[in-house]
Every structure is written in structure tokens, then in C-alpha cells.
């Protein structure tokens, strides 16, 4: 009994391996922070590139000859200007609505987005507009989060297929 007590006391008094316990406790927290930082960086970069792509496409629209914009051409222009977004043409959906400055109507609160869990999801509204008419344009991009099980991924609003939406909007006047 005495020999067992002395061995136990010696084993409890040893200090080799004490860092392993601290590492095992703190490492998951640091990894969560690292993954959340990477995820947030990717989301921010995608949002900035989508906003840039939309701004460049709308600028081209304003400076063009006044021909009404076609949905596929505008979507392709946005995707060409937002170079780093993967599978942009399949994940991007646009809404364009004419608006009157004197009787302002906002776009619906819920954006029209691609839903990969549904087979067919038609456009909500795409109206090219007439000359000198104010147009509201909204782009919704769906993407799969890098780490959906992370704290950040779980707190983002996602659809049935697990995709998250990035939404940007712009306004322009349809030139004659």
C-alpha cells in the first residue's frame, strides 16, 4: 500500500506533459477562431466582388446606347466583372423593377434568389423599363459556406440546400 502511495504521489508530482493538457483545451478554440476568420474573409471578398461586378455592369448599362438590357447579358457582365466568384452564372439571380420617384416603392424584403433544392425557380420580376425611367436592380448570389458546421456557418441564414445568400442592389436611369 505504501509503495502504491509513493508511486501515485510521484506520478501526480511529475510535470512532463502538462502543456499537452493546455493544448488540448485551447486548440479547438483557436481553430474555431481561425476557421471563422477565413470564412468571414471569403464572404467579405465575395460580397465586395459581387458589388463591384454589379456596379461595373450598371455603369456599362448607363453608358450604352439605350437598348433595354437582356437578363442573360447583364448576368454574364456581372459575372465577368466579379472574377473570383465560383459558378457565378448558375448561382446568380437578378431582379429589375421600374420605379417612380414620386411614388416610391421599395423592392420586396425577401430577395429573389436561386434555390438549388427546388427544380424550377422562375424570375420574380424582370422589366427592362422605358426611356428615362428609374430602375432598381438587385442581385442575389447563393454559395455554400466553407465550414457550415462552424459557429459562423450555423448563424448565417441558409436555405434547404444549405446555401447562403449575398445580396447587393443598385439603381440607374434607363437612357433614351
Backbone as a chain_set.jsonl record, in Angstrom:
{"seq": "XXXXXXXXXXXXXXXXXXXXXXXXXXXXXXXXXXXXXXXXXXXXXXXXXXXXXXXXXXXXXXXXXXXXXXXXXXXXXXXXXXXXXXXXXXXXXXXXXXXXXXXXXXXXXXXXXXXXXXXXXXXXXXXXXXXXXXXXXXXXXXXXXXXXXXXXXXXXXXXXXXXXXXXXXXXXXXXX", "coords": {"N": [[0.825, -1.192, 0.0], [1.907, 1.187, 0.816], [3.94, 1.492, -1.056], [2.401, 1.847, -3.375], [1.173, 4.302, -2.79], [3.372, 6.01, -2.772], [4.219, 5.797, -5.414], [1.968, 6.842, -6.729], [1.98, 9.46, -5.7], [4.41, 10.342, -6.735], [3.807, 10.139, -9.469], [1.708, 11.988, -9.713], [3.118, 14.284, -9.102], [4.763, 14.744, -11.222], [5.793, 16.81, -13.961], [6.103, 16.663, -16.673], [4.56, 16.802, -19.815], [2.523, 18.53, -19.146], [1.83, 20.653, -20.768], [0.449, 19.491, -22.834], [-2.143, 19.07, -21.983], [-3.118, 21.688, -21.683], [-2.86, 22.475, -24.334], [-4.695, 20.731, -25.561], [-7.036, 21.736, -24.522], [-7.171, 24.453, -25.376], [-6.652, 24.465, -28.152], [-8.9, 23.657, -29.877], [-10.545, 25.961, -29.615], [-8.913, 27.979, -30.717], [-8.758, 26.999, -33.352], [-11.435, 27.19, -34.15], [-11.71, 29.984, -34.157], [-9.841, 30.596, -36.138], [-10.963, 29.277, -38.437], [-13.406, 30.685, -38.576], [-12.452, 33.237, -39.127], [-11.238, 32.886, -41.637], [-13.507, 32.097, -43.123], [-15.145, 34.392, -42.861], [-13.523, 36.245, -44.149], [-13.56, 35.22, -46.793], [-16.295, 35.464, -47.395], [-16.61, 38.253, -47.219], [-14.89, 39.063, -49.274], [-16.159, 37.899, -51.51], [-18.597, 39.291, -51.428], [-17.729, 41.934, -51.843], [-16.657, 41.673, -54.433], [-18.944, 40.913, -55.86], [-20.495, 43.212, -55.545], [-18.835, 45.03, -56.869], [-18.894, 43.901, -59.445], [-21.613, 44.243, -60.098], [-21.81, 47.048, -60.0], [-20.044, 47.742, -62.104], [-21.344, 46.549, -64.283], [-23.783, 47.956, -64.291], [-22.806, 50.485, -64.774], [-21.836, 50.142, -67.382], [-24.301, 49.688, -68.57], [-25.576, 52.178, -68.232], [-23.985, 53.796, -69.808], [-24.332, 52.788, -72.296], [-26.01, 52.399, -75.515], [-28.685, 52.711, -74.953], [-30.277, 50.567, -75.393], [-32.606, 48.129, -74.257], [-31.728, 46.205, -71.401], [-30.759, 42.791, -71.509], [-31.53, 39.855, -69.686], [-29.729, 37.6, -69.514], [-27.402, 38.671, -70.669], [-26.76, 40.787, -68.935], [-26.378, 39.407, -66.526], [-24.171, 37.819, -67.251], [-22.306, 39.846, -67.69], [-22.036, 40.887, -65.092], [-20.941, 38.643, -63.813], [-18.556, 38.379, -65.24], [-17.192, 40.661, -64.44], [-16.976, 40.232, -61.726], [-14.724, 38.442, -60.839], [-13.76, 36.357, -59.114], [-15.768, 34.739, -58.126], [-17.032, 31.581, -57.721], [-18.763, 29.491, -60.076], [-20.591, 31.428, -60.953], [-22.594, 32.208, -62.877], [-24.576, 30.278, -62.594], [-25.326, 30.553, -59.971], [-26.232, 33.088, -59.555], [-28.878, 35.397, -59.415], [-31.075, 37.792, -60.758], [-33.063, 40.738, -60.185], [-35.083, 43.156, -61.656], [-36.736, 46.162, -61.488], [-38.981, 48.686, -62.473], [-39.309, 52.024, -61.176], [-40.999, 54.781, -59.669], [-40.106, 58.068, -58.958], [-41.79, 59.78, -57.582], [-43.73, 58.229, -56.448], [-42.603, 56.215, -54.613], [-41.634, 52.84, -54.397], [-40.332, 50.272, -52.617], [-38.128, 47.489, -53.211], [-39.208, 44.07, -52.732], [-38.876, 42.726, -49.399], [-37.726, 40.174, -49.085], [-35.226, 38.815, -50.993], [-35.096, 37.673, -54.432], [-33.79, 34.682, -55.021], [-31.544, 32.094, -56.22], [-32.54, 28.804, -55.702], [-31.304, 25.854, -54.991], [-32.472, 23.575, -54.064], [-34.966, 23.447, -55.134], [-36.569, 22.487, -58.19], [-37.417, 24.146, -60.383], [-37.204, 27.577, -60.533], [-38.631, 30.3, -61.3], [-38.047, 33.665, -62.61], [-38.789, 36.403, -60.5], [-39.327, 39.12, -61.131], [-38.567, 40.888, -64.035], [-38.207, 43.621, -65.655], [-37.381, 45.478, -68.333], [-37.754, 48.283, -68.678], [-38.599, 51.73, -69.627], [-37.619, 54.622, -71.599], [-35.806, 57.078, -69.765], [-36.585, 56.142, -67.246], [-36.507, 55.274, -63.841], [-34.703, 52.587, -62.6], [-34.602, 49.81, -60.442], [-32.26, 47.526, -59.418], [-31.446, 44.349, -58.316], [-29.183, 41.955, -57.137], [-28.73, 38.585, -56.324], [-26.676, 36.279, -54.894], [-26.004, 32.92, -54.423], [-24.192, 30.711, -52.339], [-22.232, 27.976, -51.073], [-21.3, 27.685, -47.71], [-17.916, 27.664, -46.474], [-17.27, 26.285, -44.115], [-19.839, 24.898, -42.915], [-20.591, 23.836, -40.458], [-19.378, 25.34, -38.56], [-19.268, 27.944, -36.039], [-19.83, 30.436, -37.205], [-20.911, 29.644, -39.698], [-23.234, 28.319, -38.873], [-24.763, 30.394, -37.884], [-25.549, 31.892, -40.038], [-28.149, 32.748, -42.281], [-29.62, 30.197, -44.06], [-30.727, 28.272, -46.936], [-32.813, 25.431, -47.863], [-30.987, 23.737, -49.132], [-28.647, 24.386, -47.895], [-27.258, 26.592, -48.748], [-26.034, 29.964, -48.663], [-27.011, 33.4, -48.914], [-25.828, 36.241, -50.693], [-26.548, 39.591, -51.095], [-26.838, 42.337, -53.225], [-27.563, 45.66, -54.36], [-28.601, 48.099, -56.805], [-29.25, 51.211, -58.485], [-30.416, 52.837, -61.42], [-30.913, 55.067, -64.209], [-32.823, 54.494, -66.995], [-31.534, 55.089, -70.057], [-32.448, 57.171, -72.909]], "CA": [[0.0, 0.0, 0.0], [2.796, 2.314, 0.926], [4.61, 1.604, -2.332], [1.413, 2.399, -4.317], [1.0, 5.719, -2.47], [4.554, 6.771, -3.203], [4.179, 5.848, -6.881], [0.912, 7.78, -7.095], [2.448, 10.806, -5.379], [5.441, 10.67, -7.714], [3.141, 10.333, -10.767], [0.977, 13.248, -9.651], [4.072, 15.369, -8.985], [5.517, 14.937, -12.47], [5.352, 17.96, -14.738], [6.242, 16.469, -18.117], [3.272, 16.612, -20.47], [1.499, 19.461, -18.663], [1.406, 21.505, -21.88], [-0.469, 18.733, -23.678], [-3.499, 19.3, -21.477], [-3.499, 23.047, -22.077], [-3.011, 22.466, -25.788], [-5.952, 20.039, -25.88], [-8.152, 22.59, -24.123], [-7.203, 25.703, -26.115], [-6.52, 24.312, -29.603], [-10.192, 23.747, -30.586], [-10.995, 27.35, -29.625], [-8.116, 28.694, -31.717], [-9.142, 26.512, -34.676], [-12.732, 27.803, -34.451], [-11.459, 31.381, -34.5], [-9.154, 30.59, -37.429], [-11.937, 28.947, -39.48], [-14.358, 31.797, -38.693], [-11.745, 34.338, -39.776], [-11.112, 32.54, -43.053], [-14.857, 32.14, -43.688], [-15.58, 35.781, -42.937], [-12.724, 36.859, -45.201], [-14.068, 34.771, -48.09], [-17.614, 36.072, -47.587], [-16.398, 39.673, -47.473], [-14.299, 39.196, -50.602], [-17.208, 37.609, -52.494], [-19.556, 40.387, -51.417], [-17.104, 43.088, -52.494], [-16.541, 41.408, -55.866], [-20.297, 40.959, -56.418], [-20.879, 44.618, -55.604], [-18.048, 45.622, -57.951], [-19.431, 43.39, -60.7], [-22.897, 44.903, -60.352], [-21.544, 48.453, -60.311], [-19.452, 47.834, -63.438], [-22.38, 46.214, -65.264], [-24.729, 49.069, -64.331], [-22.106, 51.581, -65.451], [-21.895, 49.828, -68.814], [-25.693, 49.883, -68.989], [-25.863, 53.615, -68.307], [-23.216, 54.416, -70.888], [-24.622, 52.128, -73.576], [-26.846, 53.129, -76.476], [-30.072, 52.819, -74.519], [-31.01, 49.33, -75.674], [-33.021, 47.504, -72.996], [-30.812, 45.129, -71.008], [-31.239, 41.41, -71.503], [-31.198, 39.201, -68.427], [-28.522, 36.766, -69.605], [-26.251, 39.535, -70.944], [-26.424, 41.518, -67.714], [-25.833, 38.431, -65.578], [-22.828, 37.468, -67.714], [-21.459, 41.012, -67.448], [-21.759, 40.917, -63.657], [-20.039, 37.53, -63.502], [-17.246, 38.669, -65.824], [-16.54, 41.692, -63.623], [-16.739, 39.661, -60.394], [-13.938, 37.32, -61.357], [-13.39, 35.276, -58.205], [-16.942, 34.026, -57.616], [-17.158, 30.312, -58.44], [-20.067, 29.111, -60.632], [-21.376, 32.662, -60.816], [-23.779, 32.289, -63.736], [-25.618, 29.378, -62.087], [-25.69, 30.905, -58.604], [-26.659, 34.479, -59.502], [-30.22, 35.696, -59.915], [-31.291, 39.235, -60.779], [-34.398, 41.326, -60.224], [-35.069, 44.533, -62.121], [-38.08, 46.703, -61.331], [-39.073, 50.139, -62.663], [-39.827, 52.723, -60.008], [-41.338, 56.185, -59.875], [-39.532, 58.88, -57.878], [-42.857, 60.447, -56.837], [-44.497, 57.188, -55.734], [-41.542, 55.243, -54.382], [-41.949, 51.509, -53.876], [-39.099, 49.508, -52.424], [-38.142, 46.083, -53.617], [-39.669, 43.207, -51.631], [-37.857, 42.473, -48.366], [-37.036, 38.908, -49.35], [-34.705, 38.839, -52.368], [-35.333, 36.529, -55.304], [-32.501, 34.0, -55.119], [-31.504, 30.727, -56.734], [-32.706, 27.789, -54.668], [-30.897, 24.6, -55.629], [-33.306, 22.475, -53.599], [-36.138, 23.432, -55.993], [-36.227, 22.186, -59.576], [-37.598, 25.327, -61.229], [-37.443, 28.783, -59.754], [-38.687, 31.353, -62.324], [-37.768, 35.036, -62.188], [-39.895, 37.109, -59.873], [-39.649, 40.25, -61.995], [-37.52, 41.439, -64.884], [-38.824, 44.586, -66.548], [-36.29, 46.328, -68.825], [-38.031, 49.697, -68.473], [-38.721, 52.65, -70.762], [-36.665, 55.737, -71.583], [-35.798, 57.976, -68.61], [-37.275, 55.523, -66.123], [-35.632, 54.804, -62.776], [-34.742, 51.132, -62.465], [-33.957, 49.21, -59.28], [-31.673, 46.245, -59.793], [-30.928, 43.62, -57.159], [-28.521, 40.696, -57.471], [-28.631, 37.655, -55.203], [-25.733, 35.209, -55.181], [-26.024, 31.839, -53.441], [-22.963, 29.924, -52.263], [-22.134, 27.066, -49.936], [-20.258, 28.135, -46.79], [-16.721, 26.835, -46.4], [-17.436, 25.416, -42.95], [-21.216, 25.122, -42.446], [-20.769, 23.399, -39.08], [-18.709, 26.266, -37.648], [-20.152, 28.891, -35.357], [-20.252, 31.441, -38.175], [-21.767, 28.99, -40.678], [-24.527, 27.994, -38.267], [-25.516, 31.618, -37.607], [-25.962, 32.543, -41.28], [-29.432, 32.252, -42.783], [-29.402, 29.341, -45.228], [-31.929, 27.664, -47.483], [-32.924, 23.985, -47.651], [-29.792, 23.052, -49.619], [-27.51, 24.818, -47.094], [-26.595, 27.742, -49.367], [-26.19, 31.272, -48.024], [-27.206, 34.427, -49.94], [-25.239, 37.584, -50.664], [-27.462, 40.436, -51.854], [-26.418, 43.72, -53.494], [-28.548, 46.328, -55.219], [-28.186, 49.325, -57.458], [-30.315, 51.926, -59.2], [-29.954, 53.608, -62.551], [-31.967, 55.612, -65.063], [-32.772, 53.927, -68.346], [-31.265, 56.18, -71.006], [-33.265, 57.09, -74.127]], "C": [[0.871, 1.258, 0.0], [3.517, 2.574, -0.401], [3.666, 2.222, -3.38], [1.192, 3.884, -4.088], [2.18, 6.537, -2.964], [4.606, 6.862, -4.73], [3.127, 6.856, -7.363], [1.345, 9.22, -6.828], [3.516, 11.25, -6.375], [4.811, 10.95, -9.084], [2.379, 11.659, -10.811], [1.91, 14.45, -9.585], [4.855, 15.637, -10.261], [4.93, 16.104, -13.268], [5.559, 17.783, -16.23], [4.869, 16.149, -18.712], [2.19, 17.575, -20.018], [0.999, 20.376, -19.783], [0.412, 20.788, -22.803], [-1.916, 18.982, -23.26], [-3.97, 20.694, -21.872], [-3.71, 23.145, -23.584], [-4.345, 21.834, -26.179], [-7.168, 20.892, -25.514], [-8.275, 23.802, -25.044], [-7.19, 25.547, -27.63], [-7.866, 24.334, -30.346], [-10.73, 25.179, -30.658], [-10.225, 28.153, -30.672], [-8.477, 28.258, -33.132], [-10.498, 27.088, -35.087], [-12.555, 29.259, -34.872], [-10.792, 31.478, -35.861], [-10.127, 30.304, -38.573], [-12.951, 30.076, -39.672], [-13.714, 32.991, -39.387], [-11.609, 34.094, -41.268], [-12.47, 32.637, -43.741], [-15.346, 33.576, -43.859], [-14.8, 36.538, -44.013], [-13.219, 36.486, -46.591], [-15.425, 35.403, -48.389], [-17.465, 37.553, -47.931], [-15.83, 39.901, -48.867], [-15.336, 38.918, -51.691], [-18.215, 38.74, -52.577], [-18.982, 41.612, -52.119], [-16.998, 42.873, -54.001], [-17.914, 41.413, -56.547], [-20.761, 42.406, -56.549], [-20.116, 45.336, -56.726], [-18.591, 45.18, -59.309], [-20.74, 44.057, -61.072], [-22.684, 46.372, -60.715], [-20.969, 48.618, -61.713], [-20.491, 47.546, -64.525], [-23.393, 47.343, -65.399], [-24.081, 50.275, -65.007], [-22.118, 51.365, -66.966], [-23.302, 50.035, -69.37], [-26.019, 51.362, -69.177], [-25.17, 54.266, -69.489], [-23.502, 53.81, -72.255], [-25.597, 52.962, -74.409], [-28.3, 53.257, -76.058], [-30.897, 51.598, -74.848], [-31.404, 48.684, -74.347], [-32.115, 46.327, -72.654], [-31.491, 43.764, -71.048], [-30.717, 40.719, -70.245], [-29.876, 38.447, -68.522], [-27.275, 37.608, -69.871], [-25.8, 40.276, -69.688], [-25.82, 40.585, -66.676], [-24.416, 38.035, -65.969], [-21.853, 38.622, -67.483], [-21.079, 41.125, -65.974], [-20.745, 39.837, -63.301], [-18.643, 37.747, -64.085], [-16.482, 39.689, -64.987], [-16.265, 41.23, -62.199], [-15.993, 38.343, -60.592], [-13.777, 36.144, -60.397], [-14.572, 34.475, -57.664], [-17.106, 32.731, -58.4], [-18.598, 30.04, -58.877], [-21.059, 30.27, -60.571], [-22.662, 32.63, -61.63], [-24.903, 31.373, -63.26], [-26.11, 29.774, -60.699], [-26.25, 32.318, -58.467], [-28.047, 34.64, -60.105], [-30.472, 37.182, -59.742], [-32.777, 39.573, -60.732], [-34.24, 42.751, -60.732], [-36.506, 45.031, -62.167], [-38.056, 48.196, -61.632], [-39.69, 50.788, -61.425], [-40.066, 54.181, -60.358], [-40.815, 56.973, -58.682], [-40.617, 59.523, -57.008], [-43.728, 59.48, -56.052], [-43.562, 56.007, -55.488], [-42.08, 53.94, -53.806], [-40.645, 50.731, -53.795], [-39.253, 48.112, -53.002], [-38.664, 45.241, -52.46], [-38.525, 42.911, -50.656], [-37.049, 41.21, -48.643], [-36.546, 38.91, -50.794], [-35.038, 37.559, -53.123], [-33.985, 35.868, -55.57], [-32.656, 32.621, -55.746], [-31.678, 29.786, -55.557], [-32.442, 26.44, -55.31], [-31.708, 23.409, -55.15], [-34.595, 22.375, -54.409], [-35.713, 23.158, -57.424], [-36.316, 23.415, -60.457], [-37.928, 26.504, -60.32], [-37.47, 29.956, -60.732], [-38.361, 32.726, -61.725], [-38.996, 35.652, -61.553], [-40.313, 38.281, -60.75], [-38.397, 40.699, -62.736], [-38.194, 42.327, -65.916], [-37.738, 45.532, -67.04], [-36.541, 47.825, -68.678], [-38.074, 50.504, -69.754], [-37.679, 53.753, -70.622], [-36.89, 56.635, -70.374], [-36.569, 57.428, -67.412], [-36.245, 55.012, -65.118], [-35.808, 53.304, -62.605], [-34.007, 50.723, -61.189], [-33.497, 47.817, -59.685], [-31.09, 45.605, -58.545], [-30.366, 42.292, -57.628], [-28.399, 39.862, -56.208], [-27.738, 36.493, -55.628], [-25.807, 34.183, -54.063], [-24.704, 31.091, -53.495], [-23.007, 29.038, -51.022], [-21.034, 27.565, -49.008], [-19.096, 27.142, -46.749], [-16.834, 25.822, -45.268], [-18.835, 25.611, -42.381], [-21.439, 24.712, -40.992], [-20.11, 24.344, -38.079], [-19.725, 27.212, -37.022], [-20.685, 29.921, -36.335], [-21.213, 30.846, -39.196], [-23.151, 28.672, -40.135], [-25.383, 29.231, -38.041], [-25.905, 32.395, -38.854], [-27.27, 31.922, -41.75], [-29.187, 31.453, -44.058], [-30.723, 28.741, -45.681], [-31.894, 26.153, -47.247], [-31.693, 23.224, -48.125], [-28.531, 23.479, -48.863], [-26.758, 25.997, -47.67], [-26.957, 29.03, -48.64], [-26.249, 32.328, -49.127], [-26.4, 35.686, -49.637], [-26.103, 38.446, -51.576], [-26.862, 41.837, -51.993], [-27.453, 44.348, -54.415], [-27.971, 47.617, -55.754], [-29.396, 49.951, -58.125], [-29.68, 52.697, -60.343], [-31.155, 54.106, -63.338], [-31.759, 55.049, -66.455], [-32.642, 55.062, -69.341], [-32.135, 56.036, -72.261], [-32.488, 56.516, -75.301]], "O": [[0.609, 2.233, -0.704], [3.682, 3.721, -0.817], [4.104, 3.04, -4.189], [1.041, 4.65, -5.04], [2.006, 7.626, -3.51], [4.996, 7.895, -5.276], [3.374, 7.625, -8.293], [1.098, 10.102, -7.65], [3.526, 12.402, -6.807], [5.222, 11.879, -9.78], [2.403, 12.365, -11.819], [1.514, 15.545, -9.983], [5.54, 16.654, -10.364], [3.723, 16.345, -13.244], [5.217, 18.684, -16.996], [4.119, 15.333, -18.176], [1.046, 17.458, -20.457], [-0.147, 20.825, -19.742], [-0.382, 21.442, -23.479], [-2.803, 19.091, -24.107], [-5.095, 20.861, -22.343], [-4.63, 23.819, -24.048], [-5.047, 22.359, -27.044], [-8.219, 20.77, -26.142], [-9.384, 24.144, -25.455], [-7.68, 26.431, -28.332], [-7.956, 24.993, -31.381], [-11.314, 25.563, -31.671], [-10.821, 28.92, -31.428], [-8.498, 29.094, -34.034], [-10.689, 27.438, -36.252], [-13.179, 29.713, -35.831], [-11.138, 32.35, -36.659], [-10.118, 31.016, -39.577], [-13.318, 30.392, -40.804], [-14.375, 33.684, -40.159], [-11.841, 34.996, -42.072], [-12.572, 33.203, -44.83], [-15.903, 33.924, -44.901], [-15.364, 37.381, -44.709], [-13.291, 37.342, -47.473], [-15.674, 35.831, -49.516], [-18.13, 38.048, -48.842], [-16.243, 40.829, -49.563], [-15.382, 39.633, -52.692], [-18.645, 39.113, -53.669], [-19.674, 42.257, -52.906], [-17.228, 43.806, -54.77], [-18.036, 41.866, -57.685], [-21.357, 42.778, -57.56], [-20.689, 46.154, -57.446], [-18.729, 45.996, -60.219], [-20.955, 44.402, -62.234], [-23.315, 46.878, -61.642], [-21.359, 49.535, -62.436], [-20.517, 48.214, -65.558], [-23.819, 47.656, -66.51], [-24.749, 51.008, -65.736], [-22.379, 52.293, -67.733], [-23.473, 50.498, -70.498], [-26.658, 51.749, -70.155], [-25.711, 55.186, -70.103], [-22.969, 54.273, -73.264], [-25.952, 54.082, -74.042], [-29.081, 53.878, -76.78], [-32.105, 51.59, -74.609], [-30.613, 48.692, -73.404], [-31.773, 45.535, -73.533], [-32.652, 43.618, -70.665], [-29.597, 40.975, -69.801], [-28.993, 38.643, -67.686], [-26.202, 37.296, -69.355], [-24.604, 40.378, -69.413], [-24.845, 40.944, -66.016], [-23.547, 37.925, -65.104], [-20.699, 38.395, -67.119], [-19.931, 41.425, -65.647], [-19.793, 40.097, -62.565], [-17.652, 37.339, -63.48], [-15.263, 39.59, -64.842], [-15.397, 41.791, -61.531], [-16.584, 37.265, -60.516], [-13.665, 35.009, -60.86], [-14.379, 33.605, -56.815], [-17.3, 32.768, -59.615], [-19.54, 30.324, -58.137], [-22.215, 30.099, -60.185], [-23.721, 32.992, -61.117], [-26.074, 31.668, -63.501], [-27.201, 29.371, -60.294], [-26.694, 32.707, -57.386], [-28.348, 34.093, -61.166], [-30.128, 37.766, -58.714], [-33.625, 38.801, -61.178], [-33.352, 43.475, -60.282], [-37.376, 44.421, -62.789], [-37.203, 48.912, -61.106], [-40.491, 50.173, -60.721], [-39.411, 54.738, -61.238], [-41.049, 56.598, -57.533], [-40.388, 59.781, -55.826], [-44.391, 59.876, -55.093], [-43.717, 54.94, -56.082], [-42.87, 53.935, -52.862], [-39.947, 50.559, -54.794], [-40.36, 47.631, -53.245], [-38.569, 45.665, -51.308], [-37.359, 42.854, -51.046], [-35.833, 41.187, -48.455], [-37.351, 38.996, -51.721], [-35.235, 36.501, -52.526], [-33.138, 36.431, -56.264], [-33.751, 32.06, -55.796], [-31.029, 29.954, -54.525], [-33.259, 25.941, -56.083], [-31.648, 22.339, -55.756], [-35.256, 21.337, -54.384], [-34.621, 23.551, -57.834], [-35.383, 23.703, -61.206], [-38.808, 26.429, -59.462], [-36.425, 30.56, -60.977], [-38.395, 32.918, -60.51], [-40.116, 35.444, -62.018], [-41.489, 38.433, -61.079], [-37.326, 40.866, -62.153], [-38.694, 41.842, -66.931], [-37.214, 46.318, -66.251], [-35.574, 48.578, -68.56], [-37.652, 50.047, -70.817], [-36.946, 53.803, -69.635], [-38.029, 56.919, -70.004], [-37.146, 58.2, -66.645], [-35.245, 54.399, -65.491], [-36.929, 52.811, -62.479], [-32.923, 51.229, -60.897], [-34.271, 47.031, -60.231], [-30.334, 46.236, -57.807], [-30.992, 41.587, -58.419], [-28.014, 40.365, -55.152], [-28.023, 35.809, -56.611], [-25.687, 34.53, -52.888], [-24.159, 30.862, -54.575], [-23.72, 29.317, -50.058], [-19.93, 27.845, -49.474], [-19.276, 25.943, -46.961], [-16.528, 24.643, -45.446], [-19.014, 26.405, -41.457], [-22.379, 25.19, -40.356], [-20.269, 24.167, -36.871], [-20.885, 27.265, -37.429], [-21.871, 30.249, -36.3], [-22.222, 31.468, -39.53], [-24.137, 28.75, -40.868], [-26.61, 29.129, -38.008], [-26.529, 33.451, -38.749], [-27.472, 30.714, -41.628], [-28.616, 31.967, -45.02], [-31.7, 28.701, -44.933], [-31.039, 25.657, -46.512], [-31.381, 22.167, -47.576], [-27.446, 22.981, -49.164], [-25.715, 26.375, -47.136], [-28.043, 29.162, -48.077], [-25.607, 32.171, -50.165], [-26.304, 36.131, -48.493], [-26.362, 38.065, -52.717], [-26.435, 42.444, -51.01], [-28.137, 43.648, -55.161], [-26.992, 48.153, -55.234], [-30.43, 49.308, -58.306], [-28.541, 53.153, -60.242], [-32.275, 53.627, -63.155], [-30.666, 55.117, -67.017], [-33.535, 55.902, -69.455], [-32.514, 54.926, -72.634], [-33.034, 56.384, -76.397]]}, "num_chains": 1, "name": "protein.A"}
